[in-house]
Amino acid sequence: MTWRKRWLRLHVLSPIRRLLAVGLYVAVAVVTLAIVRGEPGYALAGHSAVALAGELAAGALLVVAALVAGARQPGALVAWPLAAAGIAWPLAEWNSPGAGAAFTAGLVLYAVWPCLLAHAALRTDQRPLGQPAIALLAVAYATSLGVLGVASAAVFDPIARGCFECPANRLLISGATDAWHKLGQVGLALSVAWVAFFVALVAARVVRSSPARRRLVAPALIPAVAAVALFGVDAAHSVERGFLSNDSTDRALWVGEMAALSLVAAGVAWERVRARRTRSALARLVVDLGASPPPGGLQEQLAALLGDPTLTLLHSLDDGEHWIDAEGRPAALPAGGSREATRIVAGGRQVSALVHGARLLDDPALAQEIARAARLGLEHERLNAARRAHLAQLRASRARIVATADAERRRLEHDLHDGAQQRLVTLALSARLARRQLAADEPALEAELGIAEEELRAAVAELRELAHGLFPTVLADEGFGPALEVLAEQTPRLVPRTVPEGRFAAPVESAAYFVVAESLRRTAGGDVAVDARRLDGRLVLEVACAGELAGAATELEDRVGALGGELVADSHNLRAELPCGS
């Protein structure tokens, strides 16, 4: 829709429609007032001025409620059937000898208001009607306007029915008394059927709706269903006689319908009040957000404000391409079903999105109010979420680097052990064999081979120590505790005091071992005591060095931090906490 058409609809057509609705209802009310005063004995309101005033007030309230709904959301489909139901509500009084020229209109339209009200009720949540609802409304309108209206009027002869005071029926084709009675019975029976189906359909929709949506539509929807259901009861009461009348039961049910219609109007008005209260609460939210809320605080406040405890606040990293939650974790907008996403736009770009129950934020003005009122809070939350996302990416990157380094260490250790080390061992054995063969004949050469063998053995020992330093095999095969024991055997000044049993995740064992090994390497002398324990799902490692720790602990912090752990160090002590599940 172009902006010209939108402007025309909002500023020209909508006021004209409202004036037409008000003018039409005033005309209907004036005619109804004259008819009831002229022939009160045939009227549902009877001789009671209070009942007549209540009848006209109920219709007026429905029309006003429809105008309120249309003003709040211009073009709302619920508005016109609700206004039409209010206008049609008093037409039941036109089926009276005192109706004059309006008598024929009363014959056709006296039972049309329940169809219009059912139509409005089915559009309360602004969802597409769906095939069951469309079929229901088709049957309802065909029954009320076709069977009970035009068809019955075509065979209704007032004089043949003994109503000599009744005005002429302008639609009379054939005065078949039996046909009129049978059509009335069929029409009322069909009315009972479609009303029952309507009640069941609305109940099913309400059950499938979210709790927030039920709270939103219940104030207007429940009394609307009650009014239509009371009409169905009146139709069932009247099936045998073939027409709706004004006996004591009819009038009691009519009073109930009148009360229910007034409650429908009150429910629509309450929705207006609720929207205003929501906007006022949003205005207060601006003040509350003056002090930066804790992470997730804005989401909790909006959930309480909108009455949807399942509401989730997501944030955009790149104008709607990727979304994250308040903790910076990747998230996705719902594709449909019972959850919907309302995107918040600021400065021409998508910054956040509210994921909530279906139809909770159908009012676009409310979403705009949220965007304006909570703009600073949304930006604050979005920046915090983006910071957490970047930290998570950095941590993941560090973890990948550490994992790659450990994998490379294991590969080098394997290559040294199975490659160069084995060749040197083989060469040393060959030198020993050659010495034995030359011992008697070439003592000088045997002595030189002995020196070479010793050098080869020293090289093997150094190579084995180098391979073990890269990544000890026992760490991968048996875990942190056994690897620490082997390291203590090789370096007597290492004193493992308490070490938990069992295995940890490979990155955790590698990081813990690396912290201990680096502590040994960075202290020139003195004992290095190690205490390790499980505590609240974490491996807590404490290293106490008699000598002073040399160098910065940056490399250790990177390795521990890559796993989401924490490292605290001073000149003689290290304390590392590593998540056991990493």
Coordinates of C-alpha atoms in Angstrom, one line a residue:
M1 CA 0.0 0.0 0.0
T2 CA 1.4 3.4 -1.0
W3 CA 1.7 6.2 1.5
R4 CA -1.0 8.1 -0.3
K5 CA -3.5 5.3 0.0
R6 CA -2.5 4.8 3.6
W7 CA -3.0 8.5 4.4
L8 CA -6.4 8.4 2.6
R9 CA -7.5 5.4 4.6
L10 CA -6.4 6.7 8.0
H11 CA -7.3 10.4 7.6
V12 CA -10.3 10.3 5.3
L13 CA -12.0 6.9 5.0
S14 CA -11.8 5.9 8.6
P15 CA -13.5 9.0 10.0
I16 CA -16.2 8.7 7.3
R17 CA -16.8 5.1 8.2
R18 CA -17.1 6.0 11.9
L19 CA -19.6 8.7 11.2
L20 CA -21.6 6.4 9.0
A21 CA -21.7 3.7 11.7
V22 CA -22.7 6.2 14.4
G23 CA -25.4 7.8 12.1
L24 CA -26.8 4.4 11.1
Y25 CA -27.1 3.2 14.7
V26 CA -28.8 6.5 15.8
A27 CA -31.3 6.0 13.1
V28 CA -31.9 2.3 14.1
A29 CA -32.2 3.3 17.8
V30 CA -34.8 6.1 17.0
V31 CA -36.9 3.7 14.9
T32 CA -36.6 1.0 17.6
L33 CA -37.7 3.4 20.3
A34 CA -40.7 4.4 18.3
I35 CA -41.7 0.8 17.6
V36 CA -41.4 -0.4 21.2
R37 CA -43.3 2.6 22.5
G38 CA -46.0 2.1 19.9
E39 CA -46.5 -1.7 20.5
P40 CA -44.8 -2.6 23.8
G41 CA -46.8 -5.8 24.1
Y42 CA -45.0 -7.4 21.1
A43 CA -41.5 -6.1 22.2
L44 CA -38.8 -8.0 24.1
A45 CA -38.3 -4.9 26.2
G46 CA -42.1 -4.8 26.9
H47 CA -43.4 -1.9 29.0
S48 CA -40.1 -1.5 30.9
A49 CA -38.3 1.8 30.1
V50 CA -35.2 0.4 31.9
A51 CA -35.2 -2.7 29.7
L52 CA -35.5 -0.6 26.5
A53 CA -32.7 1.7 27.7
G54 CA -30.5 -1.3 28.4
E55 CA -31.3 -2.8 25.0
L56 CA -30.3 0.4 23.1
A57 CA -27.3 1.0 25.4
A58 CA -26.0 -2.5 24.7
G59 CA -26.1 -1.9 20.9
A60 CA -24.5 1.6 21.4
L61 CA -21.7 0.1 23.5
L62 CA -21.0 -2.5 20.8
V63 CA -20.7 0.2 18.1
V64 CA -18.5 2.4 20.3
A65 CA -16.3 -0.7 21.1
A66 CA -16.0 -1.3 17.4
L67 CA -14.9 2.3 16.8
V68 CA -12.4 2.0 19.6
A69 CA -11.0 -1.2 18.1
G70 CA -10.8 0.4 14.7
A71 CA -9.1 3.6 16.0
R72 CA -6.5 1.5 17.9
Q73 CA -5.7 -0.5 14.8
P74 CA -7.1 1.2 11.7
G75 CA -8.5 -1.3 9.2
A76 CA -8.9 -4.0 11.9
L77 CA -11.2 -6.7 10.5
V78 CA -12.8 -7.3 13.9
A79 CA -14.2 -3.7 13.8
W80 CA -16.9 -3.9 11.1
P81 CA -18.7 -7.1 12.1
L82 CA -18.7 -5.9 15.7
A83 CA -20.2 -2.5 14.7
A84 CA -22.7 -4.3 12.4
A85 CA -23.7 -6.6 15.3
G86 CA -24.4 -3.6 17.5
I87 CA -26.5 -2.0 14.8
A88 CA -28.4 -5.2 14.1
W89 CA -29.0 -6.0 17.8
P90 CA -32.2 -3.9 18.2
L91 CA -33.7 -5.1 14.9
A92 CA -35.4 -8.0 16.7
E93 CA -37.9 -5.4 17.9
W94 CA -38.8 -4.5 14.3
N95 CA -40.6 -7.8 13.8
S96 CA -43.7 -6.2 15.3
P97 CA -47.1 -4.8 14.2
G98 CA -45.9 -1.3 15.2
A99 CA -42.9 -1.4 12.9
G100 CA -44.7 0.2 9.9
A101 CA -42.4 0.4 6.9
A102 CA -39.6 -1.2 8.8
F103 CA -41.6 -4.4 9.3
T104 CA -40.2 -6.2 6.3
A105 CA -36.6 -5.3 7.3
G106 CA -37.4 -6.8 10.7
L107 CA -38.6 -10.1 9.2
V108 CA -35.3 -10.5 7.3
L109 CA -32.8 -9.1 9.8
Y110 CA -34.1 -10.0 13.3
A111 CA -31.7 -12.9 13.8
V112 CA -28.6 -11.6 12.0
W113 CA -26.8 -10.1 15.0
P114 CA -25.5 -13.5 16.4
C115 CA -23.7 -14.2 13.0
L116 CA -22.0 -10.8 13.0
L117 CA -20.9 -11.2 16.6
A118 CA -19.6 -14.7 15.9
H119 CA -17.7 -13.3 13.0
A120 CA -16.2 -10.6 15.2
A121 CA -15.3 -13.2 17.8
L122 CA -13.5 -15.4 15.3
R123 CA -11.4 -12.4 14.2
T124 CA -10.5 -11.3 17.7
D125 CA -7.0 -12.7 17.5
Q126 CA -6.6 -11.3 13.9
R127 CA -5.6 -14.7 12.6
P128 CA -6.9 -16.0 9.2
L129 CA -10.3 -17.5 9.6
G130 CA -9.4 -20.9 8.3
Q131 CA -11.7 -23.3 6.4
P132 CA -13.7 -24.5 9.5
A133 CA -14.5 -20.9 10.5
I134 CA -15.3 -19.9 6.9
A135 CA -17.7 -22.9 6.6
L136 CA -19.2 -22.0 10.0
L137 CA -19.9 -18.4 9.0
A138 CA -21.3 -19.4 5.6
V139 CA -23.8 -21.7 7.3
A140 CA -24.6 -19.0 10.0
Y141 CA -25.2 -16.3 7.5
A142 CA -27.2 -18.6 5.2
T143 CA -29.3 -19.7 8.1
S144 CA -30.0 -16.2 9.6
L145 CA -30.4 -14.2 6.4
G146 CA -31.5 -17.0 4.0
V147 CA -33.7 -19.5 5.9
L148 CA -34.9 -17.4 8.9
G149 CA -34.8 -14.2 6.9
V150 CA -35.5 -14.0 3.1
A151 CA -37.0 -17.5 2.6
S152 CA -39.3 -17.3 5.7
A153 CA -40.4 -13.7 4.8
A154 CA -41.2 -14.9 1.3
V155 CA -43.9 -17.3 2.6
F156 CA -45.1 -15.3 5.6
D157 CA -48.5 -13.8 5.2
P158 CA -49.4 -11.7 8.3
I159 CA -53.1 -11.8 7.7
A160 CA -53.1 -15.6 7.2
R161 CA -51.3 -15.9 10.5
G162 CA -54.0 -13.8 12.2
C163 CA -52.0 -10.6 12.5
F164 CA -54.5 -8.1 11.1
E165 CA -52.6 -5.2 12.6
C166 CA -49.3 -6.1 11.0
P167 CA -48.0 -4.0 8.2
A168 CA -47.7 -5.4 4.7
N169 CA -44.9 -7.9 4.0
R170 CA -43.1 -6.4 0.9
L171 CA -41.3 -9.8 0.3
L172 CA -44.4 -12.0 0.3
I173 CA -44.5 -14.4 -2.6
S174 CA -46.8 -17.1 -1.4
G175 CA -48.7 -17.3 1.9
A176 CA -48.0 -21.0 2.6
T177 CA -48.5 -21.3 6.4
D178 CA -47.0 -24.8 6.6
A179 CA -44.0 -23.8 4.6
W180 CA -43.3 -20.8 6.9
H181 CA -43.6 -23.0 10.0
K182 CA -41.3 -25.7 8.5
L183 CA -38.7 -23.1 7.4
G184 CA -38.7 -21.6 10.9
Q185 CA -38.1 -25.0 12.5
V186 CA -35.3 -25.8 10.0
G187 CA -33.7 -22.4 10.5
L188 CA -33.8 -22.6 14.3
A189 CA -32.5 -26.2 14.3
L190 CA -29.6 -25.0 12.0
S191 CA -29.0 -22.1 14.4
V192 CA -28.6 -24.5 17.3
A193 CA -26.2 -26.6 15.2
W194 CA -23.9 -23.7 14.1
V195 CA -23.9 -22.1 17.5
A196 CA -22.7 -25.4 19.1
F197 CA -20.0 -25.7 16.4
F198 CA -19.0 -22.1 17.0
V199 CA -18.6 -22.6 20.7
A200 CA -16.5 -25.8 20.1
L201 CA -14.3 -24.0 17.5
V202 CA -13.6 -21.0 19.8
A203 CA -12.8 -23.4 22.7
A204 CA -10.3 -25.3 20.5
R205 CA -8.7 -22.0 19.5
V206 CA -8.4 -20.8 23.0
V207 CA -6.8 -24.1 24.2
R208 CA -4.2 -23.9 21.4
S209 CA -3.4 -20.2 22.2
S210 CA -0.6 -19.2 24.4
P211 CA -1.4 -18.1 28.0
A212 CA -0.5 -14.5 27.2
R213 CA -2.8 -14.5 24.2
R214 CA -5.6 -16.0 26.2
R215 CA -5.3 -13.3 28.8
L216 CA -5.4 -10.7 26.0
V217 CA -8.5 -11.9 24.2
A218 CA -10.5 -13.4 27.0
P219 CA -12.2 -10.2 28.3
A220 CA -14.0 -9.7 25.0
L221 CA -14.1 -13.2 23.6
I222 CA -15.8 -15.0 26.5
P223 CA -18.8 -12.7 26.8
A224 CA -19.2 -12.8 23.0
V225 CA -19.3 -16.6 23.0
A226 CA -21.8 -16.4 25.9
A227 CA -24.1 -14.1 24.0
V228 CA -24.1 -16.3 20.9
A229 CA -24.6 -19.4 23.1
L230 CA -27.6 -17.8 24.7
F231 CA -29.1 -17.1 21.3
G232 CA -28.5 -20.8 20.5
V233 CA -30.4 -21.8 23.7
D234 CA -33.3 -19.5 22.7
A235 CA -33.3 -21.1 19.2
A236 CA -33.5 -24.5 20.8
H237 CA -36.4 -23.3 23.0
S238 CA -38.2 -22.0 20.0
V239 CA -37.7 -24.9 17.5
E240 CA -41.1 -26.5 18.2
R241 CA -43.1 -23.4 17.6
G242 CA -41.0 -22.4 14.6
F243 CA -40.2 -18.8 15.5
L244 CA -38.5 -16.6 18.2
S245 CA -41.0 -14.9 20.5
N246 CA -41.1 -12.9 23.7
D247 CA -42.4 -15.3 26.3
S248 CA -40.8 -15.3 29.8
T249 CA -38.0 -17.7 28.8
D250 CA -37.2 -15.7 25.6
R251 CA -37.1 -12.5 27.7
A252 CA -34.9 -14.0 30.3
L253 CA -32.4 -15.2 27.7
W254 CA -32.6 -11.8 26.0
V255 CA -31.6 -10.1 29.2
G256 CA -28.6 -12.5 29.4
E257 CA -27.7 -11.6 25.8
M258 CA -27.9 -7.9 26.6
A259 CA -25.6 -8.3 29.6
A260 CA -23.2 -10.4 27.6
L261 CA -23.1 -7.8 24.8
S262 CA -22.4 -5.1 27.3
L263 CA -19.5 -7.2 28.7
V264 CA -18.1 -7.6 25.1
A265 CA -18.0 -3.8 24.8
A266 CA -16.3 -3.6 28.2
G267 CA -13.8 -6.2 27.2
V268 CA -12.8 -4.2 24.1
A269 CA -12.6 -1.1 26.2
W270 CA -10.4 -3.0 28.7
E271 CA -8.1 -3.9 25.9
R272 CA -7.8 -0.2 25.1
V273 CA -7.1 0.6 28.8
R274 CA -4.6 -2.3 28.9
A275 CA -2.8 -0.8 25.9
R276 CA -2.6 2.6 27.5
R277 CA -1.4 1.1 30.8
T278 CA 1.3 -0.8 28.8
R279 CA 2.4 2.5 27.2
S280 CA 2.5 4.2 30.6
A281 CA 4.5 1.3 32.0
L282 CA 6.9 1.6 29.0
A283 CA 7.3 5.3 29.9
R284 CA 8.2 4.3 33.4
L285 CA 10.6 1.7 32.0
V286 CA 12.6 4.6 30.4
V287 CA 13.2 5.9 33.9
D288 CA 14.0 2.5 35.4
L289 CA 16.5 1.8 32.6
G290 CA 18.4 5.0 33.5
A291 CA 20.5 2.9 35.7
S292 CA 21.9 0.1 33.6
P293 CA 20.0 -3.1 34.2
P294 CA 21.8 -6.4 34.9
P295 CA 22.3 -8.8 32.0
G296 CA 18.8 -10.1 31.1
G297 CA 17.1 -7.5 33.2
L298 CA 15.4 -5.8 30.3
Q299 CA 14.0 -9.1 29.1
E300 CA 12.5 -9.9 32.5
Q301 CA 10.9 -6.4 32.7
L302 CA 9.4 -6.7 29.2
A303 CA 8.1 -10.2 30.0
A304 CA 6.4 -8.9 33.1
L305 CA 5.1 -5.8 31.3
L306 CA 3.6 -7.7 28.4
G307 CA 2.3 -10.6 30.5
D308 CA 4.3 -13.3 28.7
P309 CA 6.8 -15.1 31.0
T310 CA 8.2 -17.0 27.9
L311 CA 9.2 -13.8 26.2
T312 CA 12.9 -13.9 25.0
L313 CA 15.0 -10.9 23.9
L314 CA 17.4 -11.6 21.0
H315 CA 19.9 -9.2 19.5
S316 CA 21.2 -8.8 15.9
L317 CA 24.9 -8.9 15.2
D318 CA 24.7 -7.8 11.5
D319 CA 21.3 -6.2 10.8
G320 CA 19.2 -9.3 11.1
E321 CA 21.5 -11.9 9.5
H322 CA 22.6 -13.5 12.7
W323 CA 21.0 -13.4 16.2
I324 CA 22.3 -14.0 19.7
D325 CA 20.6 -14.2 23.1
A326 CA 21.5 -12.2 26.2
E327 CA 24.4 -14.5 27.0
G328 CA 25.9 -14.1 23.5
R329 CA 24.9 -17.6 22.4
P330 CA 23.8 -18.1 18.8
A331 CA 20.0 -18.1 18.4
A332 CA 17.4 -18.3 15.7
L333 CA 14.1 -16.6 15.2
P334 CA 11.0 -18.8 15.2
A335 CA 9.7 -19.8 11.7
G336 CA 6.1 -20.0 12.8
G337 CA 3.8 -22.0 15.1
S338 CA 3.0 -20.8 18.6
R339 CA 5.9 -18.4 18.8
E340 CA 6.4 -15.2 16.8
A341 CA 9.2 -12.6 16.5
T342 CA 8.7 -8.9 16.6
R343 CA 11.8 -7.1 15.2
I344 CA 12.9 -3.8 16.8
V345 CA 14.3 -1.3 14.3
A346 CA 16.3 1.7 15.4
G347 CA 18.2 4.1 13.1
G348 CA 17.0 2.1 10.0
R349 CA 18.5 -1.2 11.1
Q350 CA 17.4 -4.2 13.0
V351 CA 18.9 -4.2 16.5
S352 CA 16.8 -6.6 18.5
A353 CA 13.8 -9.0 18.3
L354 CA 11.2 -10.0 20.9
V355 CA 10.3 -13.7 20.6
H356 CA 6.8 -14.1 22.2
G357 CA 3.5 -16.0 22.1
A358 CA 1.6 -15.7 18.8
R359 CA -0.4 -12.5 18.2
L360 CA 0.9 -10.9 21.4
L361 CA 2.2 -7.7 19.7
D362 CA -0.3 -7.4 16.8
D363 CA -0.6 -3.7 17.6
P364 CA 2.3 -2.2 15.6
A365 CA 2.0 1.0 17.7
L366 CA 2.9 -1.0 20.8
A367 CA 6.1 -2.4 19.1
Q368 CA 7.1 1.1 18.2
E369 CA 6.5 2.3 21.7
I370 CA 8.8 -0.5 23.0
A371 CA 11.4 0.5 20.5
R372 CA 11.2 4.2 21.6
A373 CA 10.9 3.6 25.3
A374 CA 13.5 0.9 25.7
R375 CA 15.9 2.1 23.0
L376 CA 18.8 2.8 25.4
G377 CA 18.2 -0.4 27.4
L378 CA 18.0 -2.4 24.2
E379 CA 21.3 -1.0 22.9
H380 CA 22.9 -1.6 26.3
E381 CA 21.7 -5.2 26.3
R382 CA 22.7 -5.7 22.7
L383 CA 26.3 -4.4 23.3
N384 CA 26.6 -6.6 26.3
A385 CA 25.4 -9.6 24.4
A386 CA 27.7 -8.8 21.5
R387 CA 30.6 -8.5 23.9
R388 CA 29.8 -12.0 25.4
A389 CA 29.5 -13.4 21.9
H390 CA 32.9 -12.0 21.0
L391 CA 34.4 -13.4 24.2
A392 CA 32.9 -16.8 23.5
Q393 CA 34.4 -16.7 20.0
L394 CA 37.8 -15.7 21.4
R395 CA 37.6 -18.5 24.0
A396 CA 36.7 -21.0 21.3
S397 CA 39.6 -19.7 19.2
R398 CA 42.0 -20.1 22.1
A399 CA 40.7 -23.5 22.8
R400 CA 41.2 -24.5 19.1
I401 CA 44.7 -23.1 19.2
V402 CA 45.5 -25.1 22.4
A403 CA 43.9 -28.3 21.0
T404 CA 45.9 -27.9 17.8
A405 CA 49.1 -27.3 19.7
D406 CA 48.5 -30.4 21.9
A407 CA 47.8 -32.5 18.8
E408 CA 51.0 -31.3 17.2
R409 CA 52.9 -32.1 20.4
R410 CA 51.4 -35.6 20.4
R411 CA 52.4 -36.0 16.8
L412 CA 56.0 -34.8 17.4
E413 CA 56.3 -37.1 20.5
H414 CA 55.1 -40.1 18.4
D415 CA 57.4 -39.2 15.5
L416 CA 60.4 -38.9 17.9
H417 CA 59.6 -42.1 19.8
D418 CA 58.9 -44.2 16.8
G419 CA 61.3 -42.5 14.4
A420 CA 64.5 -40.9 15.5
Q421 CA 64.6 -42.5 18.9
Q422 CA 64.2 -46.0 17.5
R423 CA 66.9 -45.4 14.9
L424 CA 69.3 -44.2 17.6
V425 CA 68.6 -47.2 19.7
T426 CA 69.2 -49.5 16.7
L427 CA 72.4 -47.7 16.0
A428 CA 73.6 -48.1 19.6
L429 CA 72.8 -51.8 19.5
S430 CA 74.8 -52.1 16.3
A431 CA 77.7 -50.3 17.9
R432 CA 77.6 -52.7 20.9
L433 CA 77.6 -55.7 18.5
A434 CA 80.5 -54.3 16.5
R435 CA 82.5 -53.8 19.8
R436 CA 82.1 -57.4 20.7
Q437 CA 83.3 -58.6 17.4
L438 CA 86.3 -56.2 17.5
A439 CA 87.2 -56.5 21.1
A440 CA 90.0 -59.1 20.6
D441 CA 91.4 -58.0 17.3
E442 CA 91.0 -54.2 17.3
P443 CA 91.1 -52.9 20.9
A444 CA 91.6 -49.2 19.8
L445 CA 88.7 -49.3 17.5
E446 CA 86.6 -51.1 20.1
A447 CA 87.3 -48.3 22.5
E448 CA 86.2 -45.6 20.0
L449 CA 83.0 -47.6 19.3
G450 CA 82.4 -47.7 23.1
I451 CA 82.6 -43.9 23.2
A452 CA 80.2 -43.7 20.3
E453 CA 77.8 -46.1 22.0
E454 CA 77.8 -43.9 25.1
E455 CA 77.1 -40.8 23.1
L456 CA 74.2 -42.6 21.3
R457 CA 72.8 -43.7 24.7
A458 CA 73.0 -40.1 25.9
A459 CA 71.4 -38.9 22.7
V460 CA 68.5 -41.4 23.2
A461 CA 68.1 -40.3 26.8
E462 CA 68.0 -36.6 25.8
L463 CA 65.6 -37.4 23.0
R464 CA 63.3 -39.4 25.3
E465 CA 63.3 -36.5 27.7
L466 CA 62.5 -34.1 24.9
A467 CA 59.6 -36.3 23.7
H468 CA 58.3 -36.7 27.2
G469 CA 58.4 -32.9 27.6
L470 CA 56.5 -32.4 24.4
F471 CA 53.6 -34.6 25.5
P472 CA 54.0 -37.5 27.9
T473 CA 52.5 -40.7 26.6
V474 CA 51.3 -41.7 30.1
L475 CA 49.2 -38.5 30.3
A476 CA 47.2 -39.6 27.2
D477 CA 47.0 -43.2 28.3
E478 CA 46.5 -43.1 32.0
G479 CA 45.6 -39.5 33.0
F480 CA 46.8 -36.6 35.1
G481 CA 47.6 -38.5 38.3
P482 CA 49.9 -41.2 36.8
A483 CA 51.6 -38.5 34.6
L484 CA 52.3 -36.4 37.7
E485 CA 53.8 -39.4 39.4
V486 CA 56.1 -40.1 36.5
L487 CA 57.1 -36.5 36.4
A488 CA 57.9 -36.6 40.2
E489 CA 60.1 -39.7 39.6
Q490 CA 62.0 -37.8 36.9
T491 CA 62.1 -34.6 39.0
P492 CA 62.4 -35.4 42.7
R493 CA 61.8 -31.8 43.9
L494 CA 58.2 -32.2 42.6
V495 CA 56.0 -33.2 45.6
P496 CA 52.4 -34.4 44.6
R497 CA 50.5 -34.2 47.9
T498 CA 46.8 -34.7 46.9
V499 CA 45.7 -35.8 43.5
P500 CA 42.1 -36.8 42.7
E501 CA 41.4 -40.3 41.2
G502 CA 39.8 -40.9 37.9
R503 CA 40.1 -39.2 34.5
F504 CA 39.2 -35.7 33.3
A505 CA 38.6 -34.4 29.9
A506 CA 41.8 -34.5 27.8
P507 CA 42.1 -30.7 27.5
V508 CA 41.7 -30.4 31.3
E509 CA 44.4 -33.0 32.0
S510 CA 46.7 -31.4 29.5
A511 CA 46.3 -27.9 30.9
A512 CA 46.8 -29.1 34.5
Y513 CA 49.9 -31.0 33.6
F514 CA 51.3 -28.1 31.6
V515 CA 50.8 -25.8 34.6
V516 CA 52.8 -28.1 36.9
A517 CA 55.5 -28.7 34.3
E518 CA 55.9 -25.0 33.7
S519 CA 56.1 -24.3 37.4
L520 CA 59.0 -26.8 37.7
R521 CA 60.7 -25.2 34.7
R522 CA 60.4 -21.7 36.0
T523 CA 61.8 -22.3 39.5
A524 CA 65.5 -22.6 39.8
G525 CA 65.4 -24.7 43.0
G526 CA 63.4 -25.8 45.9
D527 CA 60.4 -28.1 46.2
V528 CA 57.3 -27.7 44.2
A529 CA 54.2 -29.0 46.1
V530 CA 51.0 -29.8 44.2
D531 CA 47.5 -30.1 45.6
A532 CA 44.6 -31.0 43.2
R533 CA 40.9 -31.7 44.0
R534 CA 37.5 -31.7 42.5
L535 CA 35.3 -28.8 43.8
D536 CA 31.8 -27.9 42.4
G537 CA 32.4 -29.4 39.0
R538 CA 35.9 -27.9 38.6
L539 CA 39.4 -29.2 39.0
V540 CA 41.2 -26.9 41.5
L541 CA 45.0 -27.0 41.2
E542 CA 47.2 -25.3 43.7
V543 CA 51.0 -25.2 43.2
A544 CA 53.3 -23.9 46.0
C545 CA 56.9 -23.2 45.0
A546 CA 59.7 -22.8 47.5
G547 CA 61.7 -20.9 44.9
E548 CA 60.5 -17.8 43.1
L549 CA 58.6 -18.3 39.8
A550 CA 60.4 -16.6 37.0
G551 CA 58.7 -15.0 34.0
A552 CA 55.2 -13.8 33.2
A553 CA 52.3 -16.2 33.5
T554 CA 50.7 -15.1 30.2
E555 CA 51.1 -18.5 28.5
L556 CA 49.6 -20.3 31.4
E557 CA 46.7 -17.8 31.6
D558 CA 46.1 -18.4 27.9
R559 CA 46.0 -22.2 28.2
V560 CA 43.7 -22.1 31.3
G561 CA 41.5 -19.3 29.9
A562 CA 41.1 -21.3 26.7
L563 CA 39.1 -23.8 28.7
G564 CA 37.0 -21.2 30.5
G565 CA 39.1 -21.5 33.6
E566 CA 40.8 -19.0 35.9
L567 CA 44.4 -18.6 36.9
V568 CA 45.7 -16.6 39.9
A569 CA 49.5 -16.4 40.3
D570 CA 52.1 -14.6 42.5
S571 CA 55.8 -15.0 42.9
H572 CA 55.5 -18.4 44.8
N573 CA 52.0 -19.7 44.2
L574 CA 49.7 -20.7 41.4
R575 CA 46.0 -21.5 41.6
A576 CA 44.1 -22.7 38.6
E577 CA 40.4 -23.6 38.3
L578 CA 39.4 -25.7 35.3
P579 CA 35.9 -26.8 34.4
C580 CA 35.8 -30.6 34.6
G581 CA 33.5 -30.9 31.7
S582 CA 35.6 -28.9 29.2

